[in-house]
Short mmCIF file of C-alpha atoms in Angstrom, two decimals:
data_model
loop_
_atom_site.label_atom_id
_atom_site.label_comp_id
_atom_site.label_asym_id
_atom_site.label_seq_id
_atom_site.Cartn_x
_atom_site.Cartn_y
_atom_site.Cartn_z
CA MET A 20 0.00 0.00 0.00
CA THR A 21 1.25 3.44 -0.94
CA VAL A 22 1.36 5.74 2.08
CA MET A 23 -0.24 9.12 1.43
CA LYS A 24 0.84 12.37 3.07
CA ILE A 25 -2.36 14.03 4.28
CA GLY A 26 -2.64 17.64 5.46
CA ILE A 27 -5.48 19.12 7.47
CA ILE A 28 -6.90 22.60 6.94
CA GLY A 29 -8.68 23.58 10.15
CA SER A 30 -6.54 21.36 12.35
CA ALA A 31 -7.36 23.19 15.59
CA GLY A 32 -11.09 22.68 15.14
CA ARG A 33 -13.31 19.99 16.61
CA MET A 34 -12.44 17.61 13.82
CA GLY A 35 -8.68 18.19 13.92
CA GLN A 36 -7.60 15.53 16.44
CA ALA A 37 -10.14 13.03 15.13
CA LEU A 38 -8.59 13.41 11.66
CA VAL A 39 -5.06 12.97 13.02
CA ASP A 40 -6.15 9.76 14.77
CA ALA A 41 -7.90 8.51 11.62
CA ILE A 42 -4.81 9.15 9.49
CA ALA A 43 -2.70 7.04 11.87
CA ALA A 44 -5.32 4.29 12.07
CA ASP A 45 -5.42 4.05 8.28
CA GLY A 46 -1.64 3.74 8.03
CA GLN A 47 -1.22 7.08 6.28
CA GLU A 48 1.17 9.92 7.14
CA TYR A 49 0.06 13.13 8.83
CA ALA A 50 1.87 15.91 6.98
CA GLY A 51 0.72 18.68 9.31
CA GLY A 52 -2.14 21.11 9.77
CA VAL A 53 -2.89 24.79 9.36
CA ASP A 54 -5.38 27.26 10.75
CA LYS A 55 -6.05 30.94 10.14
CA GLY A 56 -2.80 32.83 9.66
CA ASP A 57 -0.61 29.75 9.13
CA ASP A 58 1.48 28.99 6.03
CA LEU A 59 -1.03 27.21 3.81
CA ALA A 60 1.26 27.08 0.74
CA ALA A 61 3.96 25.24 2.68
CA LEU A 62 1.50 22.61 3.90
CA VAL A 63 0.03 22.10 0.43
CA ALA A 64 3.52 21.61 -0.99
CA ALA A 65 4.28 18.93 1.61
CA CYS A 66 1.06 16.92 1.02
CA ASP A 67 -0.35 14.45 -1.43
CA VAL A 68 -3.92 15.47 -0.53
CA LEU A 69 -5.66 18.00 1.73
CA VAL A 70 -8.70 17.60 3.98
CA ASP A 71 -10.53 20.86 4.73
CA PHE A 72 -12.79 21.26 7.77
CA SER A 73 -12.17 24.98 8.25
CA SER A 74 -14.57 27.79 7.33
CA PRO A 75 -16.57 28.87 4.26
CA HIS A 76 -14.59 32.13 4.34
CA ALA A 77 -11.39 30.17 3.67
CA ILE A 78 -12.69 28.10 0.74
CA GLU A 79 -11.41 30.38 -2.03
CA ALA A 80 -7.87 30.62 -0.64
CA ASN A 81 -7.75 26.88 0.06
CA LEU A 82 -8.87 26.01 -3.46
CA ASP A 83 -6.46 28.50 -5.03
CA ALA A 84 -3.52 26.98 -3.12
CA CYS A 85 -4.47 23.44 -4.14
CA VAL A 86 -4.96 24.38 -7.79
CA ALA A 87 -1.61 26.18 -7.86
CA ALA A 88 0.13 23.06 -6.51
CA GLY A 89 -2.01 20.54 -8.41
CA LYS A 90 -3.15 18.82 -5.19
CA PRO A 91 -6.54 17.15 -4.59
CA ILE A 92 -8.74 18.33 -1.73
CA VAL A 93 -11.62 16.90 0.31
CA ILE A 94 -13.96 19.64 1.55
CA GLY A 95 -16.10 18.75 4.56
CA THR A 96 -16.77 22.35 5.57
CA THR A 97 -20.49 23.08 5.95
CA GLY A 98 -22.45 26.31 5.63
CA LEU A 99 -21.38 26.80 2.01
CA GLU A 100 -23.28 29.24 -0.20
CA GLU A 101 -23.94 29.13 -3.94
CA ARG A 102 -20.83 31.20 -4.71
CA HIS A 103 -18.67 28.64 -2.90
CA HIS A 104 -20.01 25.90 -5.14
CA PHE A 105 -19.12 27.97 -8.21
CA LEU A 106 -15.56 28.21 -6.86
CA ILE A 107 -15.46 24.45 -6.29
CA ASP A 108 -16.74 23.76 -9.81
CA ASP A 109 -14.05 26.05 -11.23
CA ALA A 110 -11.26 24.37 -9.25
CA ALA A 111 -12.50 20.92 -10.24
CA ARG A 112 -11.55 21.68 -13.84
CA ASP A 113 -7.91 21.46 -12.74
CA ILE A 114 -7.77 19.16 -9.68
CA PRO A 115 -9.82 16.39 -8.07
CA VAL A 116 -12.24 17.90 -5.52
CA LEU A 117 -14.63 16.02 -3.29
CA GLN A 118 -17.15 18.21 -1.48
CA THR A 119 -19.78 16.83 0.85
CA GLY A 120 -22.00 17.89 3.70
CA ASN A 121 -21.07 14.72 5.57
CA THR A 122 -18.10 12.35 5.24
CA SER A 123 -19.69 9.53 7.26
CA LEU A 124 -19.96 6.30 5.31
CA GLY A 125 -23.25 5.56 7.08
CA VAL A 126 -24.76 8.89 6.04
CA THR A 127 -23.56 8.28 2.49
CA MET A 128 -25.50 5.01 2.46
CA LEU A 129 -28.50 6.75 4.06
CA ALA A 130 -28.54 9.33 1.26
CA ALA A 131 -28.61 6.53 -1.32
CA LEU A 132 -31.57 4.92 0.46
CA VAL A 133 -33.39 8.27 0.68
CA GLN A 134 -32.91 8.85 -3.04
CA GLN A 135 -34.25 5.38 -3.84
CA ALA A 136 -37.27 5.77 -1.55
CA ALA A 137 -38.11 9.20 -2.97
CA ARG A 138 -37.88 7.81 -6.50
CA GLN A 139 -40.13 4.83 -5.82
CA LEU A 140 -42.76 6.43 -3.58
CA GLY A 141 -45.37 8.76 -5.03
CA ASP A 142 -45.90 12.47 -4.38
CA ASP A 143 -48.57 11.58 -1.83
CA TRP A 144 -45.70 10.71 0.53
CA ASP A 145 -44.58 13.86 2.35
CA ILE A 146 -40.84 14.13 3.08
CA GLU A 147 -39.59 15.73 6.30
CA ILE A 148 -35.97 15.96 7.48
CA LEU A 149 -35.19 16.48 11.17
CA GLU A 150 -31.66 17.06 12.45
CA MET A 151 -30.12 17.69 15.86
CA HIS A 152 -26.59 18.84 16.69
CA HIS A 153 -24.57 20.16 19.62
CA ARG A 154 -25.20 23.64 20.99
CA HIS A 155 -22.07 25.08 19.30
CA LYS A 156 -23.12 24.43 15.69
CA VAL A 157 -23.62 27.74 13.89
CA ASP A 158 -25.41 26.78 10.65
CA ALA A 159 -28.88 25.35 10.08
CA PRO A 160 -30.13 23.22 8.49
CA SER A 161 -27.00 21.11 8.78
CA GLY A 162 -24.97 20.30 5.71
CA THR A 163 -26.05 16.69 6.16
CA ALA A 164 -29.74 17.62 6.24
CA LEU A 165 -29.28 19.54 3.00
CA LEU A 166 -27.36 16.61 1.51
CA LEU A 167 -30.29 14.33 2.39
CA GLY A 168 -32.72 16.88 1.01
CA GLU A 169 -30.81 16.95 -2.27
CA ALA A 170 -30.92 13.15 -2.36
CA ALA A 171 -34.70 13.21 -1.90
CA ALA A 172 -35.12 15.95 -4.51
CA SER A 173 -32.95 14.02 -6.95
CA GLY A 174 -35.08 10.94 -6.45
CA ARG A 175 -38.20 12.99 -7.14
CA GLY A 176 -36.63 14.79 -10.09
CA ILE A 177 -37.24 18.24 -8.59
CA ASP A 178 -35.17 21.29 -7.62
CA LEU A 179 -34.72 21.40 -3.84
CA LYS A 180 -34.52 25.21 -3.82
CA GLN A 181 -37.99 25.40 -5.35
CA HIS A 182 -39.45 22.74 -3.05
CA SER A 183 -37.85 23.45 0.33
CA ASP A 184 -39.89 24.34 3.44
CA ARG A 185 -37.95 25.64 6.44
CA GLY A 186 -38.55 27.39 9.73
CA ARG A 187 -42.30 26.96 10.16
CA ASP A 188 -43.71 29.28 12.80
CA GLY A 189 -47.13 30.73 13.48
CA ILE A 190 -50.08 30.30 11.13
CA THR A 191 -48.30 28.85 8.13
CA GLY A 192 -51.25 27.20 6.41
CA ALA A 193 -51.47 23.62 5.24
CA ARG A 194 -48.37 21.79 4.07
CA LYS A 195 -47.62 22.40 0.39
CA ALA A 196 -47.72 19.14 -1.57
CA GLY A 197 -44.34 18.08 -2.92
CA ASP A 198 -42.26 20.23 -0.57
CA ILE A 199 -39.37 18.78 1.45
CA GLY A 200 -39.53 20.05 5.01
CA PHE A 201 -36.60 20.77 7.34
CA ALA A 202 -36.44 21.15 11.11
CA SER A 203 -33.32 21.83 13.22
CA LEU A 204 -32.68 21.16 16.91
CA ARG A 205 -29.63 22.30 18.90
CA GLY A 206 -28.47 21.23 22.33
CA GLY A 207 -25.92 19.47 24.48
CA SER A 208 -23.09 17.57 22.83
CA VAL A 209 -24.99 15.72 20.09
CA ALA A 210 -22.55 14.80 17.30
CA GLY A 211 -25.35 14.55 14.76
CA ASP A 212 -28.77 12.89 14.49
CA HIS A 213 -30.70 12.82 11.21
CA HIS A 214 -34.20 11.52 10.58
CA VAL A 215 -35.77 11.37 7.12
CA ILE A 216 -39.51 10.77 7.38
CA PHE A 217 -41.72 9.65 4.50
CA ALA A 218 -45.33 10.13 5.64
CA SER A 219 -48.47 9.06 3.76
CA GLU A 220 -52.03 8.23 4.74
CA HIS A 221 -51.98 5.78 7.68
CA GLU A 222 -48.28 4.82 7.32
CA ARG A 223 -44.84 6.26 7.80
CA ILE A 224 -41.28 5.26 6.90
CA GLU A 225 -38.41 6.66 8.98
CA LEU A 226 -34.76 6.38 7.97
CA VAL A 227 -32.42 7.35 10.79
CA HIS A 228 -28.70 7.88 11.29
CA ARG A 229 -27.13 8.74 14.64
CA ALA A 230 -23.51 9.84 14.89
CA GLU A 231 -22.06 8.77 18.23
CA ALA A 232 -18.56 10.24 17.75
CA ARG A 233 -16.73 12.55 15.35
CA ALA A 234 -14.43 9.64 14.55
CA ILE A 235 -16.95 8.41 11.96
CA PHE A 236 -16.59 11.63 9.97
CA ALA A 237 -12.81 11.49 10.25
CA ARG A 238 -12.62 7.88 9.05
CA GLY A 239 -14.83 8.66 6.07
CA ALA A 240 -12.82 11.77 5.22
CA ILE A 241 -9.54 9.85 5.18
CA LYS A 242 -11.06 7.08 3.06
CA ALA A 243 -12.26 9.78 0.65
CA ALA A 244 -8.85 11.47 0.64
CA THR A 245 -6.91 8.33 -0.28
CA TRP A 246 -9.52 7.48 -2.95
CA LEU A 247 -9.29 11.01 -4.38
CA THR A 248 -5.54 10.74 -4.98
CA ARG A 249 -6.30 8.11 -7.66
CA GLN A 250 -8.73 10.30 -9.59
CA LYS A 251 -8.30 12.76 -12.43
CA ALA A 252 -9.54 16.35 -12.19
CA GLY A 253 -13.25 16.61 -11.48
CA ARG A 254 -15.85 17.09 -8.77
CA PHE A 255 -16.72 13.97 -6.80
CA THR A 256 -19.09 12.79 -4.08
CA MET A 257 -18.95 10.35 -1.19
CA GLN A 258 -21.31 8.02 -3.05
CA GLU A 259 -18.64 7.59 -5.70
CA VAL A 260 -16.11 6.66 -2.98
CA LEU A 261 -18.44 3.78 -2.00
CA GLY A 262 -19.19 2.90 -5.62
CA LEU A 263 -22.90 3.72 -5.25
#
């Protein structure tokens, strides 16, 4: 097995130590980490692949450094806006980029199941996505909830932006048929719970994933990073890592 040198962008964050542990457990080499103000170019030069769990504000600089050095990058940062995705698409013309709202292998499988269920069940099945995270999380809905919403929308053949229902409060009226609803809970130290509910007349299907430790995201990210080093330039997903 070829040992890959893996660098971490956002190494002082909550995921930093989990990623370092996952790199060692996978038999890879930790090439170092950077945070705001550190020498990003030096780290990129010393790596075979980068894993980014930093901030949306740093995406452009991180991508520019990787493109300049011709290095692949896994982006697990959440809270991205449309302009960030344009930047990722542009970088993916030159380097392999894998961007995802969740690097967990279990969530990746859940998304595939959600897509299949949405495709097979009719529009009379309402889709609701409920997520809960620790009290420190700053964005909502979570990147994972949006990932699952995109999976459901893809299965239905619809645009999530045009069929997304968030933040219900007060007299909102009856549920709009075909919409995908989102609800977010925050509290305690929850690593991440996600429920996708398909509800029809007199029956309900619930697909659930519970993250019990950040290690699951770290393991998935390192698996994605080593896989990405074997790819040509392009934009990839976690489902492709699992061959789904």
